[in-house]
Coordinates of C-alpha atoms in Angstrom, one line a residue:
Chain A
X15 CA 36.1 -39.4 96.6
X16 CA 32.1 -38.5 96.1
X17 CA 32.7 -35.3 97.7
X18 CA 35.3 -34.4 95.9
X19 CA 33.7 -34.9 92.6
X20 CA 30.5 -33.0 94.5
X21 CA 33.2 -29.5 95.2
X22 CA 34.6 -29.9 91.4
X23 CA 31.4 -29.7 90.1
X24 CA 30.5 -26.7 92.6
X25 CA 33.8 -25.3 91.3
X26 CA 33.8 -26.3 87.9
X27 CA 31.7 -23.1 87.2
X28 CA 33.3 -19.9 88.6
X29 CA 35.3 -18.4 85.8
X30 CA 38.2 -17.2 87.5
X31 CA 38.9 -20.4 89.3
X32 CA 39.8 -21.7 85.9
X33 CA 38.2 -25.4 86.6
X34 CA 38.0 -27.7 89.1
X35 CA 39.7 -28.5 92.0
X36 CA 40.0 -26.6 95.3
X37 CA 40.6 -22.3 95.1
X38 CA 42.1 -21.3 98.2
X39 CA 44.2 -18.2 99.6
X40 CA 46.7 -19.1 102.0
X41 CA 48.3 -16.2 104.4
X42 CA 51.8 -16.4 106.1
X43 CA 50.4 -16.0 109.5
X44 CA 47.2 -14.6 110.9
X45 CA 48.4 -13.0 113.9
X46 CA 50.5 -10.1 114.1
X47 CA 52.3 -7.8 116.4
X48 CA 54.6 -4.7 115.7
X49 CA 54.6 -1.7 114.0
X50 CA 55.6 -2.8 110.5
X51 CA 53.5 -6.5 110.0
X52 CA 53.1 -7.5 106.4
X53 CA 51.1 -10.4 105.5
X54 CA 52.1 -12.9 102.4
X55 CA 49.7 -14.7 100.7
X56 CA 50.0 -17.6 97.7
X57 CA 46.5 -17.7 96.2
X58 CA 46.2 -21.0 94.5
X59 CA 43.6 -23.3 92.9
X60 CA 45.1 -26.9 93.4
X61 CA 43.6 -30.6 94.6
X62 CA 45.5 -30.8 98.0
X63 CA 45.6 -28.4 100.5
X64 CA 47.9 -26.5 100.3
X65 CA 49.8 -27.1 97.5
X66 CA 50.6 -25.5 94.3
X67 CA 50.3 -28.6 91.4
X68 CA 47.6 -27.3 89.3
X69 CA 46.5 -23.2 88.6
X70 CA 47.1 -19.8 90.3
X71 CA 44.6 -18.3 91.3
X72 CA 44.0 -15.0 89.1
X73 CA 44.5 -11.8 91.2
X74 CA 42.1 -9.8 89.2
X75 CA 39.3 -9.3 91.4
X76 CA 41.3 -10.0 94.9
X77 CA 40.2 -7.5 97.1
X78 CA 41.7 -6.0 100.6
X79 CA 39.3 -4.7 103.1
X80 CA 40.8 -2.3 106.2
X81 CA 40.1 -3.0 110.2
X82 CA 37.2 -0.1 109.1
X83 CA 35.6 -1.7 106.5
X84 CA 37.2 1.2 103.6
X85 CA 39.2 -0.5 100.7
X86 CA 43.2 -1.7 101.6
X87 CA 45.2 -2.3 99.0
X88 CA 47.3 -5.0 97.8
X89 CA 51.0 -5.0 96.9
X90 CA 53.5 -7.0 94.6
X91 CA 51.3 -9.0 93.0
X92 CA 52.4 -11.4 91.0
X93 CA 50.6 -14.7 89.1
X94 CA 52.9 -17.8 88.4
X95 CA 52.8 -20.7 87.3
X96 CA 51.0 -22.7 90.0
X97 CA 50.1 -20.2 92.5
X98 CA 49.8 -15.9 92.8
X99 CA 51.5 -14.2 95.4
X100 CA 50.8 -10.7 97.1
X101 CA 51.3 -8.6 100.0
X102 CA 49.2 -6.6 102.2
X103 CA 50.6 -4.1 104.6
X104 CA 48.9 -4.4 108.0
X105 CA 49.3 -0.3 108.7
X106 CA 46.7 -0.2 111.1
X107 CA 45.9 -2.2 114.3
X108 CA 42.7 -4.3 113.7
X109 CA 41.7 -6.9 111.7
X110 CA 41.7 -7.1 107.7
X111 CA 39.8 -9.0 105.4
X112 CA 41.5 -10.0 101.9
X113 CA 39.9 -11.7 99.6
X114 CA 37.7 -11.7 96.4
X115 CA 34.1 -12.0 95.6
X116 CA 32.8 -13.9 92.1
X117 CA 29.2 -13.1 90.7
X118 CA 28.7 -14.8 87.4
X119 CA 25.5 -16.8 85.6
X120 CA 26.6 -20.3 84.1
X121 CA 24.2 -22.5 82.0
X122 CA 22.8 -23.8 78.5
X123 CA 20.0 -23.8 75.9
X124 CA 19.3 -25.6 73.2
X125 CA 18.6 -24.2 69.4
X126 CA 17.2 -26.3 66.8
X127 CA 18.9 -29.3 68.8
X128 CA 22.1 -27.5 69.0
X129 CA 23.5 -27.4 72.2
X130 CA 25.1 -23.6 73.8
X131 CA 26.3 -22.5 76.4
X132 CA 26.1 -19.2 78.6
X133 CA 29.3 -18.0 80.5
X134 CA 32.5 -19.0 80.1
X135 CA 35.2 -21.9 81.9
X136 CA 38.4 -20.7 82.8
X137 CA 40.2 -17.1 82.3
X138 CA 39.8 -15.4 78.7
X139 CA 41.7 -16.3 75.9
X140 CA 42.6 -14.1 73.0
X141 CA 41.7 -16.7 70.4
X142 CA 38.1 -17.4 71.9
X143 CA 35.2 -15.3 71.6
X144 CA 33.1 -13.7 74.2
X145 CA 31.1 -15.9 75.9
X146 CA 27.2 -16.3 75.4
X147 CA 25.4 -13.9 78.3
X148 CA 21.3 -14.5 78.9
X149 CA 20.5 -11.5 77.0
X150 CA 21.9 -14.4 73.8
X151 CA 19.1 -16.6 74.7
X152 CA 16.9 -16.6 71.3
X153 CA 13.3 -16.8 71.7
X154 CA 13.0 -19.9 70.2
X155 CA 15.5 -21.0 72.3
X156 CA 14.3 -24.7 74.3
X157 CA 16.0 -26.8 77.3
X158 CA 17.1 -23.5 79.0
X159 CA 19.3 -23.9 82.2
X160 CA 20.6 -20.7 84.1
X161 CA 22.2 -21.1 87.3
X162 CA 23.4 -17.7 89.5
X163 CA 26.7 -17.9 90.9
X164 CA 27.6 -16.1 94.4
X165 CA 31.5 -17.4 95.5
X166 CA 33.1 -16.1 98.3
X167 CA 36.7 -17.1 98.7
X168 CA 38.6 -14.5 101.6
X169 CA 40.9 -14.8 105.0
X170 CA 41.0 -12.7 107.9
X171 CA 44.1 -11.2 109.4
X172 CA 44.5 -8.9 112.5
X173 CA 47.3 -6.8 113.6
X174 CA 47.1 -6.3 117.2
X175 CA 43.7 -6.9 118.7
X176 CA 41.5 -8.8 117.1
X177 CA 38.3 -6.2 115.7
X178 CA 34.6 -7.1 113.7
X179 CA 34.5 -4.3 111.5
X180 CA 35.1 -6.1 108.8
X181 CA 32.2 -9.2 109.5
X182 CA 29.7 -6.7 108.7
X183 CA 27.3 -8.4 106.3
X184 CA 26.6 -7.3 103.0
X185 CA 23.2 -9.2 102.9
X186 CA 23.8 -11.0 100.0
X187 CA 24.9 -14.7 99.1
X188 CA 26.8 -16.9 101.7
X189 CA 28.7 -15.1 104.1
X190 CA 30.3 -15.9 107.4
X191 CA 29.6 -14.0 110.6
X192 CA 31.9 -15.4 113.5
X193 CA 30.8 -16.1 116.8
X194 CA 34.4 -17.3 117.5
X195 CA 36.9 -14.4 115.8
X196 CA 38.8 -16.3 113.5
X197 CA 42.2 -15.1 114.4
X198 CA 41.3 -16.5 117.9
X199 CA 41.5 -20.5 117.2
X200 CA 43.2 -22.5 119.1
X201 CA 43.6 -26.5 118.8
X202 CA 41.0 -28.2 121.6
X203 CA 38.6 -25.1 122.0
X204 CA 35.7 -25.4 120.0
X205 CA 34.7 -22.4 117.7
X206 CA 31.7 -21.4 116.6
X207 CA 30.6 -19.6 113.5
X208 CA 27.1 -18.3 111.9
X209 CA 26.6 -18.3 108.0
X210 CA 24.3 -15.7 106.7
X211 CA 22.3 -16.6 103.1
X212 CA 21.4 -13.3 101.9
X213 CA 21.6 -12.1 105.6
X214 CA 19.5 -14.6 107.3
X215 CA 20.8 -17.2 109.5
X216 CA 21.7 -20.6 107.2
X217 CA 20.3 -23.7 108.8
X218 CA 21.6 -27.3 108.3
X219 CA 24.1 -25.7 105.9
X220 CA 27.0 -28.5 104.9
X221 CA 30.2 -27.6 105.7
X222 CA 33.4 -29.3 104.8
X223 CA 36.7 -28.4 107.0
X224 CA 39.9 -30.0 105.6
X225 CA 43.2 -29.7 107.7
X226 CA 45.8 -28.7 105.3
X227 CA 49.1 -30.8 104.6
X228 CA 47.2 -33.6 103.0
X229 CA 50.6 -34.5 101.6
X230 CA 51.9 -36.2 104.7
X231 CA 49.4 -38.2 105.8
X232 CA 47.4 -41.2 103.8
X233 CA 43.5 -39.8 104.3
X234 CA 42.1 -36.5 104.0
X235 CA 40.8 -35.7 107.3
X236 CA 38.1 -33.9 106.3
X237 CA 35.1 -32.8 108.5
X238 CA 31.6 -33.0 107.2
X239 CA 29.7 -30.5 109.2
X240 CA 26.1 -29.2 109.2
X241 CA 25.1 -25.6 111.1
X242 CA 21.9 -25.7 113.4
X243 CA 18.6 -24.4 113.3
X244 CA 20.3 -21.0 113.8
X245 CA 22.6 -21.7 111.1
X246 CA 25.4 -22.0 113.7
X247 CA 28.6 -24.3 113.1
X248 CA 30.3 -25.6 115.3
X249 CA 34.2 -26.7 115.1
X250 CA 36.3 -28.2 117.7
X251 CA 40.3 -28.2 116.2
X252 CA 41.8 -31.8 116.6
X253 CA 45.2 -30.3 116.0
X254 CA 46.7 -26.3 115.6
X255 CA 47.4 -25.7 111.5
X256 CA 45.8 -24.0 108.7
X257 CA 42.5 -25.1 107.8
X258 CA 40.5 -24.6 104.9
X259 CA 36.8 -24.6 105.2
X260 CA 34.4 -24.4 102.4
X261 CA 30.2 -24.3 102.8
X262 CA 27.6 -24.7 99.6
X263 CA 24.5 -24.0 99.2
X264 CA 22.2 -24.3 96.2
X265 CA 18.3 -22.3 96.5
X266 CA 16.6 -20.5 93.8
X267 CA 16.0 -16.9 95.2
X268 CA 18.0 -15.7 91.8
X269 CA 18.0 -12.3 90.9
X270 CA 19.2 -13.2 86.7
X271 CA 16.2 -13.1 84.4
X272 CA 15.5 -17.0 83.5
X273 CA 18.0 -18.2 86.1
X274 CA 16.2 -21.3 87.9
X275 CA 19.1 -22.0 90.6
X276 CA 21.2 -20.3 92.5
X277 CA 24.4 -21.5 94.0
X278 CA 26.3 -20.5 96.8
X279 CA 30.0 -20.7 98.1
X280 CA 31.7 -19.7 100.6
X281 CA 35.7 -20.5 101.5
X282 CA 38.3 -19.3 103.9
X283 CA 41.5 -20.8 105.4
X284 CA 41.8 -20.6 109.3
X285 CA 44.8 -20.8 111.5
X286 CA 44.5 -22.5 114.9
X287 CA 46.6 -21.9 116.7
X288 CA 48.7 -24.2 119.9
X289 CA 47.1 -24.3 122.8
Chain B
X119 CA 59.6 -2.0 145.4
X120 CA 58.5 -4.1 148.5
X121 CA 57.4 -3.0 151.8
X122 CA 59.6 -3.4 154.5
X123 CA 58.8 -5.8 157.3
X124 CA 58.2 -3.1 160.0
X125 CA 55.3 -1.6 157.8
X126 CA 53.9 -5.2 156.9
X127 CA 53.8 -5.4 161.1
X128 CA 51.9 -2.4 161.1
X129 CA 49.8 -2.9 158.5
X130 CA 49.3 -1.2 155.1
X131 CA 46.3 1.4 155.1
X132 CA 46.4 2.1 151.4
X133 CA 47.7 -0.7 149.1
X134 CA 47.5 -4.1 150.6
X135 CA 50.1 -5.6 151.7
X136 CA 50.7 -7.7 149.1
X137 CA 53.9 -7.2 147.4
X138 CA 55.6 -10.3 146.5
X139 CA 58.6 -11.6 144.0
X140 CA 58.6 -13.8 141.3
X141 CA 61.8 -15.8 141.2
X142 CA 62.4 -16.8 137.3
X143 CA 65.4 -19.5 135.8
X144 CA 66.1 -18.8 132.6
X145 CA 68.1 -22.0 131.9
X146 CA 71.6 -22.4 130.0
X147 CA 70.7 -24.1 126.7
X148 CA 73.7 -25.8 125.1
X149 CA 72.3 -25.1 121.0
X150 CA 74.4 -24.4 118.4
X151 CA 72.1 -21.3 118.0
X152 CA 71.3 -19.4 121.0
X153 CA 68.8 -16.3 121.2
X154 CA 68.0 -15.2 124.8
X155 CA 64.1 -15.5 125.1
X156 CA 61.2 -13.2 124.5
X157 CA 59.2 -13.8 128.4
X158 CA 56.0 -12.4 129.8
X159 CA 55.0 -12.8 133.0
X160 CA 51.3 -12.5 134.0
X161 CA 48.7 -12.7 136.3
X162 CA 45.1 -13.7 135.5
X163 CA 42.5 -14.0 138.4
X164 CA 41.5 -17.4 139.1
X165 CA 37.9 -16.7 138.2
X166 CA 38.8 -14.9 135.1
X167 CA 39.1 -11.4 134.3
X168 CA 41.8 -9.5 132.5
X169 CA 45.4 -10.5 132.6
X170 CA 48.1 -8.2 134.2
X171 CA 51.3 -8.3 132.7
X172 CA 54.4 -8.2 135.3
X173 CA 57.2 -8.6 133.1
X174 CA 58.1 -8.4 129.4
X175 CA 61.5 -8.9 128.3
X176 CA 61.9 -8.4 124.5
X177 CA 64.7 -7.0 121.8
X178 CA 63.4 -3.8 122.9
X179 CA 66.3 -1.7 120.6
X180 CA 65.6 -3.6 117.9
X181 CA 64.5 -1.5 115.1
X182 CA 64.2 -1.3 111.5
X183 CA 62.0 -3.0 109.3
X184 CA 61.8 -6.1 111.8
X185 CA 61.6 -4.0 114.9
X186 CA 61.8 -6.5 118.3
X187 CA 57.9 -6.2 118.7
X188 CA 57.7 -8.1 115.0
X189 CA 57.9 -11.8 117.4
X190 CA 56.2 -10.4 120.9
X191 CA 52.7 -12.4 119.2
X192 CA 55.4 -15.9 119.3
X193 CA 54.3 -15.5 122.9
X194 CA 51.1 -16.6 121.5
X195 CA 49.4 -17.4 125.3
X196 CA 50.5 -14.1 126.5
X197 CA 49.3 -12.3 123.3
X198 CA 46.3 -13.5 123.3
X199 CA 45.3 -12.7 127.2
X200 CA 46.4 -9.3 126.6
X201 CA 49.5 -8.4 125.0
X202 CA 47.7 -7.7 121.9
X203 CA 46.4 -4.9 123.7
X204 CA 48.9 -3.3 125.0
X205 CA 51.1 -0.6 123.9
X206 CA 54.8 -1.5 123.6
X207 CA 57.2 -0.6 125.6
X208 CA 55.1 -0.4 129.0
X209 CA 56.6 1.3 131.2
X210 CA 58.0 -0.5 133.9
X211 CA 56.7 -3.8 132.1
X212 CA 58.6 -4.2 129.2
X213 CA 62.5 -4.6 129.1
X214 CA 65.9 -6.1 127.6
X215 CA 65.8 -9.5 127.2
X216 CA 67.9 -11.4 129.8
X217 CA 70.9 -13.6 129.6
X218 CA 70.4 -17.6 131.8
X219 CA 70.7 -17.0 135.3
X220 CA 68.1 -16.3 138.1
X221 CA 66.0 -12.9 138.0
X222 CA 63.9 -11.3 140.6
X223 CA 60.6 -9.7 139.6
X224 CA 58.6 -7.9 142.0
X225 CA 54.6 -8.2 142.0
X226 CA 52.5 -4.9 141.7
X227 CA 52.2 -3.2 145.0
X228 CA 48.7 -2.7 144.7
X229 CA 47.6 -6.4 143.6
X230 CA 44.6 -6.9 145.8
X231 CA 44.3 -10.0 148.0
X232 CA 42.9 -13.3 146.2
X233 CA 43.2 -16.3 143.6
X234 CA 45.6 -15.7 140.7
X235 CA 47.3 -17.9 137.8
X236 CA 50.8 -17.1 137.6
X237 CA 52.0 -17.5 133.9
X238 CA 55.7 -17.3 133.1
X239 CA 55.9 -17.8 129.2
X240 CA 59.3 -18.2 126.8
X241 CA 59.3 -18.0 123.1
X242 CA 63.2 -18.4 121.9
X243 CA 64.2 -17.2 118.4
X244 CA 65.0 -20.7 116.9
X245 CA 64.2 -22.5 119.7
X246 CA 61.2 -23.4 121.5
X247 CA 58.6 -22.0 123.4
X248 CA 57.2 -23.0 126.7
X249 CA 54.4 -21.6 129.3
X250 CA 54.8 -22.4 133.2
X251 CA 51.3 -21.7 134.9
X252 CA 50.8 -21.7 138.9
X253 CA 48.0 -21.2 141.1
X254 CA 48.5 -19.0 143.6
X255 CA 46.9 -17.2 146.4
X256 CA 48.0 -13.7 147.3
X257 CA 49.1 -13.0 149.7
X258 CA 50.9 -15.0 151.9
X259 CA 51.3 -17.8 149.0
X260 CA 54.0 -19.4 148.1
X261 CA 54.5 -21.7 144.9
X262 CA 57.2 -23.3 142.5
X263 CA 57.0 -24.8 139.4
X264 CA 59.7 -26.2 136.7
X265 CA 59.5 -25.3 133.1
X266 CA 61.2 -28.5 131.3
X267 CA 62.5 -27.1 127.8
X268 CA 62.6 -23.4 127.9
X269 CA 62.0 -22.3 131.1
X270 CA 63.3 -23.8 134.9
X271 CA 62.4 -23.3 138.4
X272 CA 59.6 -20.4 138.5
X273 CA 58.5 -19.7 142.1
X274 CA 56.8 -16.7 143.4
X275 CA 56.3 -15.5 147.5
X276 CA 53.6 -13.4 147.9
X277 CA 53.9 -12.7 150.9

């Protein structure tokens, strides 16, 4: 239960996961052969994995990425009650990375004893003006708090063979650069990733793997992981499913003027596959 | 295509002699929804290199939106050691799939002498899936195995 109360909080301040609980992006398959694959995916913020009982995940700034790295696009979007739904069509052979990428600067300050905040919970509402940014701090301002926020949140498909195209790093935030392709998991074999901070290797980085379908079993099977001194993580499948994996990181290389902290997440759901 | 015992006397100067058969039981499955089965047969040397696949027998008129090479990654062993990167059909890999009974495939003429894995794998629409794996040595290796769901008596003659 700590470390669930430890993700909400992580969570708790990206603006377009609307509030706590777990944002996740959950494909139909990972693996595809044939000329005409489509992937489905329900993108969903909820507290079990993978089910829809609490937000959907907002599409706005969902993203698809092409086995060559140029922007894909994403079809038939749609945002319900509980969970968003799209489509990508897989037109070329390779593998494609969907997902979306959230920058934002949460925090607080204190005027005259008053208590404000900077950034906003949730998605906008008409009825609630625009939230506070840095450039709002006053200078007489006191008890200021700014923390950078870098979320990552995508999945990896391929259509035919498997290609790394799309692992290129952008050099910023946490990012995953596989060792292991992860359309190439199967149940027993252990895989191994690297996580990047900023484009440097991420050592003794905590990473939390939960096997879907919490529903059917009493615990949460989660594993609490840790990358080595060359920020390599190691995962060795107990059983083939979808798997969502989630690493934080907090440091203060911020790049927002009077931010003090910077936090960092990355998440992505994995399909292992039977041996 | 396999040699005929008077030139396996004499000896082969080009290819090796290696031609053999693989002997495959598709099994009659009493389901109240029967598909035939999508099947790959493979070799992978026994110290590891790239598969070859022998056989592929898949809805290979199916076309449309779900064309038959939509399910060929169910054979998720056989997709992974290679399918993936192959070009469908193949000629004189891929084919129909086949009704239960007993089939004959023949091993690639030029399949040079050694240690092989022989994989025979079944994905059935609705059904299950099951992979059959065999050492064997080529040539002059004989070997027989028995699927237990999907897949019965697989044995291969190298000779």
């Amino acid at each position: 239960m700590k470390r669930f109360l430890l993700v909400a909080t992580a969570l708790l301040s990206i603006p377009a996961a609307v509030s706590a609980h777990r944002g996740w992006l959950l494909p139909s398959g990972t693996i595809f052969s044939g000329t005409d694959s489509w992937v489905t995916v329900d993108a969903a913020v909820s507290n079990d994995l993978f089910f829809f009982d609490h937000q959907p995940m907002r599409l706005d700034a969902m993203k698809v990425w092409q086995p060559d790295g140029t922007p894909g696009q994403l079809q038939n979007g749609a945002t319900g009650r509980y969970r968003s739904v799209f489509d990508v069509k897989l037109d070329k052979p390779g593998t494609w990375k969907i997902g979306s990428e959230n920058n934002a600067v949460m925090g607080s300050f204190k005027v005259n004893g008053e208590e404000k905040r900077i950034g906003r919970r949730g998605p906008p509402r008409p009825d609630m003006p625009p939230p506070l940014t840095v450039a709002d701090i006053p200078a007489n301002a006191t008890d200021v708090k700014v923390t950078e926020i870098v979320n990552r949140n995508e999945i990896f498909v391929t259509a035919g063979a498997p290609t790394t195209t799309v692992f290129k790093p952008t050099g910023k935030g946490l990012e995953l650069s596989p060792v292991t392709h992860p359309d190439e998991l199967v149940a027993g074999e252990p895989a191994k990733f690297r996580f990047l901070v900023d484009g440097k290797p991420a050592a003794n980085l905590k990473v939390t793997v939960i096997p879907g379908g919490k529903r059917y079993r009493d615990s949460e099977n989660a594993m609490d992981l840790t990358t080595d001194a060359q920020g390599l993580l190691t995962v060795t499948w107990p059983a083939a499913g979808m798997y969502w994996l989630n690493a934080t990181a907090t440091d203060n290389n911020t790049t927002t003027p009077r931010a003090t902290e910077r936090r960092l997440g990355y998440v992505t759901t994995l399909e292992v596959m039977a041996p | 295509m396999r040699p005929s015992p008077l030139l396996l006397g004499i000896g082969m100067v080009a290819a090796p002699a290696t031609a053999g058969t693989v002997t495959v039981t598709i099994p009659r499955l009493n389901v109240a929804e029967y598909h035939k089965p999508y099947v790959a047969v493979w070799l992978e040397p026994a110290a590891g290199g790239p598969a070859r696949t022998v056989a592929l027998w898949y809805d290979v008129k199916k076309g449309g939106n779900e064309p038959g090479t939509k399910w060929l990654a169910d054979l998720r062993s056989w997709w992974r050691k290679g399918g993936r990167s192959m070009a469908m059909p193949a000629n004189g890999v891929s084919g129909a799939t086949r009704a239960p009974g007993q089939y004959r495939i023949p091993l690639p003429a030029d399949l040079k002498p050694g240690q092989y894995v022989l994989n025979v794998e079944a994905a059935r629409e609705t059904g299950g899936r099951e992979l059959v794996s065999i050492p064997v040595t080529v040539p002059n290796g004989t070997a027989q195995k028995s699927g237990t769901s999907e897949l019965g008596t697989v044995a291969l003659s190298a000779r």
